[in-house]
């Protein structure tokens, strides 16, 4: 999917944190590879537990499971081991990577949103409050899974994991000699025992920078549980209590001076950092097991994002003139469901949003294909005629419900009555990285008025109306396909194409105003099953040239390089590469606007997120949920998927409607193998 940014971007994993701003396991990155982050801890636990569930499912089905489960697992290893039948498909890890990223980004945001909340970090001996944060959050995760709202479940789960993991760094659980997690933290019905009372002194001054023995011997001998006090504004704390420690913790400058946190190797108790981090991994695995037992194996794997396919998402105009469109949506969805049920390409979820005027919805979001078939089968075309409809409201509802990187298909033949929502919908497209493709029927060659059977003058879908949909498709990396109602069934092949496994966008360009162009794209030995989509008017012509110089013109429906089908403004090319790797060329001749999109199937892909540095006690990077400011710098976190050996060497942002190219500088992020 092509994304467009009109700001100047500094694309890097730059100096990732200011060393003095440390008051937690670092959320995402470390300056060196010696310490473990929340990101590392969370991903390690997710991969372990996911692999364990897949192993148990394989055993119950009498299948082999040969993967060794330990803390060195990669996303690709777990995805491959959990895929029971990968013989006929190319393996993609994008959805698994994206789901894990959602959880570690929500984990990291705790250090921004709940920076001064002692309960969210187990500071100030708030053990009961911290346990409440965890158990309340776990209940919410289980409820979200029951409702099949996996997006909300992942976001909440990441935040819960942060609090649980901080316990092992901020308390003296490790110093007490414990080598197993404190499972009472995830069980609301169990009593928290041996808590140091508010009047019990727990620490003495550190010996300079050496805090190895600053916890009082009596506390250790009695097995009393304590945690460090922390405040960036005041040095006040109960007499004799331990502090968190670190340059921003003002309580650590007051007797007893020093701290007990194990956030990184260089922390006050950094000599126990690895022990605390390893216990945090084990505790997170226990929490995931608790959720798995409550929700079941298959829903748990869906929560983790273990899927080979995207959602099937339709937004459908249900006014009277759309009977053909509704019938075609039913036909193609039923065909997809019936042909892919039980295969790795079966959609991971189904979303349906009907709209007309004055209504939008109801939203159907389900993993049950039969429920989706029943809901879409209920749709009928009635009323409305050609008057503008609430298309963008329907699309907005779908974007808020769909997982990240979804492909959404909109069927309509009417202008958008709610065109004022264009900016809102564009922002949702950018934040969700979703592609939107419009199936437009009855687009007029020029703007004119049409009289309804009741004698009321109404407006059909003219060029200016269609341009709104084209703009949204371009912003998302999708397409605006304009066909007659009779040819709609020929155009919906793009829906089936999108549901193939491991689909990647190799090249995309939108040219407006039209002009002749020679585009180049690279074919490598990791890419298979290339398909090109060209939209434009009937005057457009093109020529495809392979890396060895073989050519095929657009008037050859079946040639040496491709088979070409036409439906409305769409030309679809099934390209035969015959292992001809190298630079290919796509030449277009047209004075009118057009678009070119080339996709293929490859296990190697990438995901990206815009991140921003934040200061304060938990300094690091966190997910940026709004657009970067125009004219400033920004940072992208780019993660390669599908290979443990592929690395990022160059990153450029291309404006698909013009010649603008912005290059960035790259710095690898440390810790684990999460940047590859």
XYZ file of C-alpha atoms in Angstrom:
676
model
C 0.000 0.000 0.000
C 1.376 3.388 -0.981
C 1.294 6.134 1.599
C 1.776 9.816 0.905
C 3.177 12.382 3.318
C 3.630 16.040 2.468
C 6.076 16.687 5.273
C 9.822 16.415 5.277
C 10.673 13.200 7.054
C 13.777 12.126 8.929
C 13.393 8.367 8.695
C 15.523 6.701 11.309
C 15.990 4.903 14.497
C 17.959 7.839 15.846
C 19.586 8.116 19.288
C 16.627 6.458 20.822
C 16.561 7.698 24.369
C 18.161 10.136 26.713
C 19.948 7.986 29.281
C 18.855 10.116 32.233
C 15.162 9.692 31.421
C 14.753 6.136 32.666
C 12.076 5.049 35.148
C 10.780 1.783 33.718
C 11.890 -1.061 31.520
C 12.522 1.030 28.387
C 9.296 0.866 26.358
C 10.633 0.280 22.836
C 14.362 0.758 22.378
C 17.682 0.816 24.196
C 20.878 2.662 23.387
C 22.836 -0.575 23.476
C 21.926 -4.220 23.264
C 22.494 -5.081 26.922
C 19.100 -4.266 28.448
C 15.656 -5.681 27.720
C 12.672 -3.479 26.875
C 8.926 -3.786 27.398
C 8.811 -4.442 23.665
C 11.230 -7.341 23.945
C 9.495 -8.785 26.999
C 6.021 -8.526 25.438
C 6.958 -10.026 22.086
C 8.948 -12.848 23.653
C 5.984 -13.834 25.832
C 3.503 -13.615 22.947
C 5.638 -15.834 20.723
C 6.181 -18.406 23.473
C 2.531 -18.678 24.414
C 1.318 -18.654 20.804
C 3.731 -21.467 19.979
C 2.568 -23.439 23.015
C -1.074 -23.129 21.960
C -0.243 -24.210 18.407
C 1.732 -27.160 19.784
C -1.251 -28.246 21.878
C -3.637 -27.918 18.918
C -1.271 -29.958 16.729
C -1.078 -32.673 19.384
C -4.872 -32.841 19.654
C -5.095 -33.245 15.873
C -2.306 -35.813 15.687
C 0.061 -33.521 13.796
C 3.759 -33.017 14.354
C 5.064 -29.798 15.884
C 8.835 -29.615 15.686
C 9.539 -26.062 16.843
C 11.655 -25.686 19.973
C 9.886 -23.196 22.249
C 12.222 -20.808 24.039
C 12.986 -17.088 24.328
C 14.754 -16.879 20.955
C 11.699 -17.454 18.759
C 11.071 -15.171 15.794
C 7.705 -14.154 14.366
C 8.429 -16.061 11.147
C 9.304 -19.262 13.023
C 6.101 -19.211 15.048
C 3.915 -18.286 12.064
C 5.369 -21.136 10.000
C 5.095 -23.686 12.817
C 1.481 -22.683 13.490
C 0.438 -22.904 9.832
C -0.940 -26.408 9.487
C -1.019 -26.268 5.685
C 1.407 -23.942 3.943
C 2.149 -26.152 0.964
C -0.040 -24.172 -1.409
C 0.474 -20.649 -0.139
C 3.227 -18.124 0.401
C 3.631 -17.422 4.082
C 2.970 -13.867 5.280
C 3.733 -12.599 8.771
C 2.405 -9.065 8.280
C -0.804 -9.513 10.286
C 1.010 -11.274 13.128
C 3.689 -8.575 13.191
C 1.075 -5.818 13.098
C -0.927 -7.322 15.958
C 2.172 -7.720 18.107
C 3.156 -4.138 17.297
C -0.271 -2.956 18.466
C 0.350 -4.632 21.816
C 3.846 -3.292 22.387
C 2.850 0.207 21.275
C -0.074 0.205 23.709
C 2.371 -1.092 26.324
C 4.670 1.859 25.631
C 1.876 4.444 25.801
C 1.411 3.691 29.519
C 4.588 5.666 30.157
C 2.934 8.681 28.515
C -0.730 8.498 29.524
C -0.138 7.143 33.044
C 3.260 8.682 33.696
C 2.458 9.768 37.277
C 0.107 6.928 38.213
C 1.795 4.817 40.871
C -0.761 2.020 40.366
C 0.225 1.568 36.732
C 3.890 1.098 37.674
C 3.674 -0.528 41.123
C 5.472 2.511 42.584
C 4.979 3.697 46.183
C 4.056 0.198 47.445
C 0.664 0.392 45.667
C 0.380 -3.372 45.263
C -3.389 -3.607 45.635
C -3.921 -0.737 43.223
C -1.527 -2.283 40.706
C -3.249 -5.655 40.983
C -6.611 -3.949 40.367
C -5.231 -2.363 37.184
C -4.156 -5.805 35.965
C -7.276 -7.792 36.873
C -9.673 -5.133 35.616
C -7.743 -4.969 32.363
C -7.679 -8.751 31.938
C -11.453 -8.866 32.419
C -11.805 -6.228 29.707
C -9.580 -8.233 27.356
C -11.683 -11.366 27.869
C -14.876 -9.386 27.243
C -13.421 -7.916 24.032
C -12.514 -11.389 22.768
C -16.018 -12.632 23.569
C -17.390 -9.728 21.511
C -14.850 -10.510 18.734
C -13.398 -7.034 19.165
C -9.804 -8.157 18.906
C -8.471 -4.672 18.190
C -9.679 -3.342 21.549
C -8.513 -6.536 23.224
C -4.943 -6.147 21.941
C -4.748 -2.505 22.956
C -5.920 -3.234 26.500
C -3.701 -6.305 26.775
C -0.587 -4.329 25.937
C -1.295 -1.828 28.691
C -1.985 -4.565 31.226
C 1.310 -6.237 30.360
C 3.191 -2.995 31.075
C 1.909 -2.810 34.638
C 2.537 -6.505 35.274
C 6.084 -6.274 33.904
C 6.917 -3.186 35.962
C 6.218 -5.120 39.170
C 9.360 -7.195 38.695
C 11.536 -4.161 38.063
C 10.089 -1.791 40.664
C 9.513 -4.132 43.612
C 11.935 -6.267 45.626
C 10.376 -9.552 44.425
C 13.650 -10.552 42.772
C 15.777 -9.434 45.746
C 13.666 -11.719 47.959
C 15.050 -14.655 45.999
C 11.907 -15.497 44.062
C 12.523 -17.270 40.764
C 8.881 -17.654 39.689
C 6.171 -15.045 38.951
C 3.864 -13.752 41.680
C 0.686 -15.258 40.250
C -1.563 -13.570 42.839
C -1.189 -10.419 40.710
C -3.467 -11.900 38.040
C -5.921 -13.568 40.436
C -8.320 -11.100 42.114
C -9.581 -13.718 44.575
C -6.149 -14.304 46.147
C -4.757 -12.282 49.046
C -1.575 -10.270 48.614
C 0.567 -11.320 51.568
C 3.706 -10.076 53.366
C 3.292 -6.478 52.284
C 5.552 -4.056 54.116
C 3.395 -1.729 56.207
C 3.478 2.017 55.713
C 5.451 2.415 58.969
C 7.976 -0.309 58.175
C 11.353 1.035 57.102
C 12.679 -0.859 54.087
C 15.916 0.743 52.872
C 19.167 2.381 53.975
C 21.440 4.741 52.098
C 23.365 3.423 49.153
C 27.139 3.420 49.407
C 27.789 6.127 46.842
C 26.616 4.696 43.533
C 26.616 1.177 44.936
C 23.067 0.225 45.936
C 23.596 -3.523 46.011
C 22.848 -3.865 49.746
C 20.521 -0.921 50.381
C 17.432 -3.049 51.205
C 17.381 -3.650 54.967
C 18.319 -7.217 56.026
C 15.176 -7.515 58.182
C 12.996 -6.879 55.135
C 14.731 -9.636 53.216
C 14.724 -12.069 56.130
C 11.009 -11.560 56.787
C 10.181 -11.731 53.089
C 8.397 -8.356 53.148
C 7.297 -7.013 49.788
C 8.093 -3.367 49.030
C 8.581 -1.121 46.008
C 10.371 2.141 45.386
C 8.776 5.541 45.841
C 8.944 7.858 42.876
C 8.157 11.532 42.307
C 9.525 14.020 39.817
C 8.138 17.033 41.714
C 8.671 16.329 45.408
C 11.234 14.509 47.552
C 8.636 13.588 50.150
C 8.293 9.918 51.067
C 7.568 7.928 54.257
C 10.491 7.634 56.644
C 12.959 4.891 55.758
C 11.261 3.847 52.528
C 13.104 2.777 49.381
C 13.058 5.005 46.326
C 12.780 4.045 42.695
C 16.035 5.809 41.817
C 17.328 7.692 38.804
C 18.164 11.296 38.118
C 14.545 12.453 37.829
C 13.339 10.735 40.982
C 13.512 13.465 43.617
C 12.667 11.054 46.433
C 15.941 9.198 45.794
C 17.898 12.296 46.896
C 16.348 12.070 50.341
C 17.425 9.548 53.002
C 17.575 6.729 52.408
C 19.205 7.868 49.143
C 19.446 5.695 46.047
C 16.947 3.302 44.521
C 16.002 -0.305 43.838
C 14.706 -0.298 40.250
C 16.028 -2.825 37.761
C 14.815 -1.080 34.593
C 18.118 -1.490 32.767
C 21.624 -2.733 33.370
C 22.749 0.703 34.557
C 19.909 1.191 37.048
C 20.277 1.245 40.861
C 19.737 -2.530 41.004
C 20.760 -3.116 37.404
C 22.802 -6.124 38.450
C 19.421 -7.899 38.718
C 17.989 -6.452 35.489
C 18.138 -9.711 33.509
C 16.534 -11.656 36.376
C 13.691 -9.130 36.607
C 13.184 -9.080 32.847
C 13.130 -12.863 32.597
C 10.545 -13.059 35.389
C 8.518 -10.397 33.583
C 8.517 -12.614 30.483
C 7.379 -15.628 32.506
C 4.681 -13.572 34.245
C 3.389 -12.283 30.899
C 3.234 -15.875 29.621
C 1.161 -16.797 32.699
C -1.205 -13.904 32.082
C -1.638 -14.965 28.446
C -2.344 -18.527 29.581
C -5.050 -17.200 31.916
C -6.699 -15.464 28.964
C -6.297 -18.511 26.743
C -8.048 -20.770 29.273
C -10.932 -18.297 29.553
C -11.526 -17.674 25.839
C -10.356 -20.884 24.148
C -7.529 -21.705 21.756
C -8.891 -20.372 18.459
C -10.128 -17.020 19.838
C -6.806 -16.663 21.676
C -4.842 -17.116 18.439
C -7.094 -14.536 16.782
C -6.336 -12.149 19.632
C -2.620 -12.687 18.996
C -3.223 -11.887 15.313
C -2.135 -15.254 13.952
C -3.705 -15.083 10.512
C -2.711 -15.551 6.881
C -5.483 -13.408 5.447
C -7.107 -10.036 5.802
C -10.725 -9.266 6.604
C -13.440 -9.217 3.970
C -15.018 -5.778 4.354
C -17.932 -4.427 2.288
C -19.580 -1.020 2.526
C -22.743 -1.214 0.406
C -25.243 1.370 -0.824
C -28.710 -0.145 -0.375
C -30.834 2.383 -2.242
C -33.255 1.276 -4.941
C -30.876 1.662 -7.884
C -28.255 -0.627 -6.281
C -29.965 -4.002 -6.690
C -27.302 -5.135 -9.189
C -24.485 -4.022 -6.884
C -25.977 -5.810 -3.881
C -26.465 -8.974 -5.933
C -22.834 -8.892 -7.072
C -21.550 -8.287 -3.529
C -23.551 -11.314 -2.419
C -22.260 -13.434 -5.286
C -18.570 -12.632 -4.817
C -18.683 -12.893 -1.013
C -20.475 -16.255 -1.129
C -17.956 -17.521 -3.687
C -15.028 -16.398 -1.531
C -16.491 -17.933 1.615
C -17.352 -21.247 -0.013
C -14.017 -21.613 -1.823
C -11.732 -20.524 1.012
C -13.460 -21.939 4.094
C -11.004 -24.044 6.074
C -7.969 -22.885 4.059
C -5.159 -20.480 5.053
C -6.792 -17.903 2.740
C -10.113 -17.904 4.625
C -10.789 -14.287 5.696
C -9.850 -13.670 9.309
C -13.065 -11.688 9.864
C -16.053 -10.307 7.989
C -17.315 -6.727 8.122
C -20.491 -5.375 6.536
C -21.758 -1.782 6.637
C -24.915 -0.915 4.634
C -25.798 2.741 4.041
C -28.383 4.922 2.312
C -30.126 8.139 3.336
C -30.882 8.754 6.141
C -29.418 5.591 7.685
C -25.994 3.963 8.176
C -25.466 0.462 9.532
C -25.913 -1.612 11.480
C -22.302 -2.752 11.534
C -21.687 -6.494 11.286
C -18.278 -7.614 12.558
C -17.864 -11.352 12.913
C -15.458 -14.235 12.408
C -18.386 -16.510 11.555
C -18.791 -16.768 7.792
C -22.358 -18.070 8.070
C -23.432 -15.030 10.100
C -21.907 -12.760 7.453
C -23.705 -14.640 4.657
C -26.967 -14.344 6.532
C -26.521 -10.593 7.112
C -25.524 -9.767 3.547
C -28.316 -11.968 2.229
C -30.801 -9.791 4.129
C -29.812 -6.681 2.163
C -32.373 -5.380 -0.290
C -32.399 -2.314 -2.501
C -35.186 0.127 -1.741
C -35.915 3.849 -1.832
C -33.429 6.608 -2.368
C -33.193 6.620 -6.132
C -30.237 8.680 -7.308
C -30.150 11.191 -4.465
C -26.826 11.626 -2.604
C -26.242 9.007 0.084
C -24.258 8.775 3.328
C -21.359 6.928 1.736
C -18.548 8.490 3.775
C -20.431 7.868 7.021
C -20.598 4.187 6.113
C -16.915 4.139 5.199
C -16.031 5.922 8.435
C -17.852 3.244 10.444
C -16.005 0.484 8.577
C -12.613 2.147 9.113
C -13.169 2.394 12.851
C -14.117 -1.298 13.070
C -11.583 -2.847 10.704
C -8.113 -3.999 11.800
C -5.040 -2.122 10.662
C -4.023 -2.661 7.016
C -7.461 -3.859 5.945
C -8.843 -3.633 2.425
C -12.316 -2.123 2.240
C -14.593 -2.307 -0.814
C -17.316 0.309 -1.287
C -20.232 -0.269 -3.688
C -22.265 2.783 -4.726
C -23.746 4.627 -7.689
C -24.555 7.884 -5.915
C -22.744 11.053 -4.824
C -21.760 11.416 -1.188
C -24.204 13.557 0.762
C -21.626 13.738 3.559
C -18.628 14.934 1.524
C -17.701 17.168 4.475
C -16.322 14.015 6.141
C -13.533 13.707 3.572
C -10.801 14.985 5.923
C -12.000 12.762 8.761
C -12.078 9.692 6.535
C -8.646 10.527 5.118
C -7.205 10.762 8.625
C -8.726 7.362 9.503
C -7.253 5.867 6.340
C -3.811 7.168 7.252
C -3.937 6.047 10.870
C -5.299 2.577 10.056
C -3.165 2.109 6.892
C -6.244 0.650 5.232
C -6.828 0.491 1.480
C -10.190 1.587 0.099
C -11.368 0.539 -3.349
C -14.579 2.013 -4.770
C -16.808 0.027 -7.116
C -18.680 2.843 -8.849
C -21.522 2.122 -11.265
C -23.233 4.612 -13.517
C -20.566 7.349 -13.545
C -21.580 9.965 -16.099
C -19.053 11.103 -18.673
C -19.964 14.680 -17.755
C -22.019 16.366 -15.067
C -25.675 16.554 -15.954
C -29.021 16.422 -14.251
C -31.453 13.539 -14.392
C -35.196 13.595 -13.713
C -36.644 10.927 -11.457
C -39.910 9.095 -12.124
C -41.605 11.462 -9.678
C -40.498 14.449 -11.728
C -37.930 15.638 -9.166
C -34.607 16.746 -10.637
C -31.808 14.762 -8.996
C -28.077 14.451 -9.641
C -26.417 11.237 -10.824
C -22.777 10.320 -10.101
C -20.983 12.946 -12.170
C -17.258 13.468 -12.644
C -16.897 15.885 -9.733
C -18.721 13.430 -7.455
C -16.551 10.538 -8.616
C -13.422 12.626 -8.012
C -14.106 12.586 -4.268
C -13.997 8.800 -4.343
C -10.884 8.826 -6.536
C -9.127 11.112 -4.061
C -9.898 8.807 -1.138
C -8.810 5.748 -3.100
C -5.542 7.459 -3.990
C -4.903 8.512 -0.386
C -5.287 4.900 0.729
C -3.418 3.125 -2.059
C -6.680 1.658 -3.333
C -8.473 2.152 -6.636
C -11.572 3.793 -8.061
C -13.121 1.307 -10.489
C -15.894 2.727 -12.677
C -18.046 0.225 -14.548
C -21.540 -0.259 -15.854
C -23.860 -2.362 -13.748
C -23.675 -5.073 -16.398
C -19.856 -5.244 -16.167
C -19.597 -5.104 -12.367
C -19.048 -8.858 -12.059
C -15.943 -8.564 -14.264
C -14.415 -5.937 -11.970
C -14.908 -7.719 -8.660
C -11.993 -10.034 -9.451
C -9.853 -7.464 -7.606
C -11.627 -8.486 -4.387
C -10.595 -12.101 -4.823
C -7.070 -10.975 -5.751
C -6.772 -9.015 -2.505
C -7.562 -12.071 -0.395
C -4.685 -14.142 -1.760
C -1.952 -14.768 0.785
C 1.035 -12.465 1.150
C -0.071 -9.802 -1.358
C 2.405 -6.912 -1.551
C 2.343 -3.678 -3.545
C 5.390 -3.482 -5.804
C 4.617 -0.226 -7.596
C 1.855 2.366 -7.627
C 1.337 5.734 -9.289
C -1.543 8.131 -9.883
C -1.057 10.653 -12.708
C -3.366 13.676 -12.802
C -3.357 15.517 -15.157
C -2.524 12.779 -17.608
C 0.842 12.614 -19.356
C 2.981 9.978 -21.006
C 5.222 8.067 -18.610
C 7.760 5.247 -18.556
C 7.596 3.546 -15.151
C 10.040 0.906 -13.943
C 9.624 -1.748 -11.284
C 11.822 -4.553 -9.979
C 10.973 -8.246 -10.083
C 13.058 -10.493 -7.814
C 13.089 -14.219 -7.158
C 11.055 -13.765 -3.950
C 8.020 -12.368 -5.808
C 5.396 -14.473 -7.568
C 2.039 -14.059 -9.309
C 2.286 -10.434 -10.407
C -0.899 -8.567 -11.286
C -1.159 -5.065 -12.739
C -4.218 -2.815 -12.523
C -4.582 0.207 -14.809
C -7.486 2.640 -14.547
C -8.128 5.340 -17.108
C -10.403 6.251 -19.998
C -10.679 4.349 -23.260
C -8.017 6.481 -24.995
C -5.281 5.165 -22.678
C -2.720 2.741 -24.094
C 0.263 1.036 -22.503
C 3.160 -1.323 -23.154
C 4.716 -3.812 -20.738
C 8.387 -4.702 -21.283
C 10.217 -7.458 -19.417
C 13.779 -7.349 -18.114
C 14.917 -9.265 -21.226
C 13.279 -6.817 -23.654
C 10.127 -8.780 -24.527
C 7.129 -6.422 -24.957
C 3.350 -6.610 -25.061
C 0.978 -3.790 -26.012
C -2.376 -3.042 -24.401
C -4.314 -4.142 -27.499
C -2.980 -7.709 -27.100
C -5.409 -9.393 -24.730
C -3.224 -12.510 -24.610
C 0.455 -12.075 -25.295
C 3.893 -13.269 -24.255
C 3.859 -11.402 -20.921
C 0.274 -11.169 -19.699
C -3.395 -11.891 -20.175
C -5.474 -8.697 -20.132
C -9.139 -8.252 -19.203
C -11.123 -5.017 -19.327
C -14.093 -3.912 -17.226
C -15.135 -0.272 -17.426
C -12.122 1.905 -16.681
C -10.112 -1.058 -15.313
C -7.525 -3.051 -17.225
C -6.264 -6.085 -15.260
C -3.074 -7.865 -16.304
C -2.086 -11.308 -15.000
C 1.661 -11.091 -15.623
C 3.760 -14.109 -16.520
C 7.278 -13.368 -15.306
C 8.714 -16.812 -16.200
C 11.445 -16.162 -13.621
C 12.651 -13.096 -15.532
C 14.040 -11.064 -12.643
C 15.376 -7.545 -12.930
C 14.015 -4.188 -14.091
C 10.711 -4.240 -15.949
C 9.097 -1.239 -17.653
C 5.474 -0.105 -17.892
C 4.944 2.670 -20.468
C 1.662 4.599 -20.514
C 0.339 6.931 -23.194
C -2.562 9.114 -22.067
C -3.612 12.763 -21.861
C -6.276 11.907 -19.268
C -5.797 10.985 -15.586
C -4.866 7.373 -14.874
C -3.457 5.067 -12.220
C -1.112 2.092 -12.292
C -0.815 -0.461 -9.492
C 1.316 -3.614 -9.572
C 1.035 -6.282 -6.880
C 2.597 -9.666 -6.280
C 2.888 -12.357 -3.654
C 5.948 -12.419 -1.411
C 6.732 -13.523 2.111
C 8.984 -10.471 2.475
C 7.172 -7.253 3.324
C 7.404 -4.434 5.829
C 5.284 -2.556 8.314
C 5.903 0.980 9.460
C 4.763 3.286 12.224
C 5.313 6.969 12.825
C 6.789 7.373 16.296
C 7.699 10.411 18.351
C 10.150 11.027 21.129
C 8.707 11.949 24.479
C 10.563 13.280 27.468
C 9.876 12.942 31.131
C 10.739 10.139 33.456
C 9.999 7.387 30.945
C 11.790 8.942 27.992
C 11.707 6.866 24.803
C 9.568 6.770 21.684
C 5.852 6.121 21.470
C 3.344 5.728 18.680
C 2.346 9.029 17.080
C -1.370 8.919 16.374
C -1.635 12.220 14.496
C 0.034 13.561 11.370
C 3.585 14.945 11.625
C 3.759 18.722 11.478
C 4.371 20.110 8.016
C 7.912 21.329 7.528
C 9.331 19.409 10.478
C 11.149 16.139 10.973
C 9.535 12.846 11.851
C 10.681 9.330 12.627
C 9.474 6.088 11.111
C 9.917 2.706 12.727
C 10.246 0.222 9.857
C 10.055 -3.516 10.517
C 10.846 -6.097 7.854
C 8.690 -9.213 7.871
C 9.052 -12.695 6.449
C 12.808 -12.998 6.756
C 15.401 -13.041 9.522
C 18.157 -11.954 7.139
C 16.610 -9.064 5.194
C 17.605 -5.655 6.556
C 16.570 -2.095 5.760
C 19.247 -0.304 3.725
C 17.303 2.611 2.204
C 13.974 4.245 2.981
C 12.343 6.822 0.719
C 8.878 8.319 0.691
C 7.373 8.821 -2.744
C 4.439 11.035 -3.643
C 2.457 8.778 -5.966
C 0.942 11.770 -7.783
C 4.192 13.574 -8.549
C 7.980 13.432 -8.689
C 8.565 14.268 -5.008
C 10.891 11.849 -3.217
C 12.114 12.294 0.343
C 15.039 10.202 1.538
C 15.745 9.425 5.157
C 18.754 8.321 7.151
C 18.629 5.008 8.970
C 19.829 3.770 12.304
C 19.184 0.224 13.429
C 17.248 -0.173 16.642
C 18.854 -2.329 19.277
C 17.518 -5.117 21.463
C 16.255 -8.472 20.316
C 15.709 -9.086 16.601
C 12.628 -6.905 16.386
C 13.818 -4.495 13.709
C 14.368 -7.223 11.118
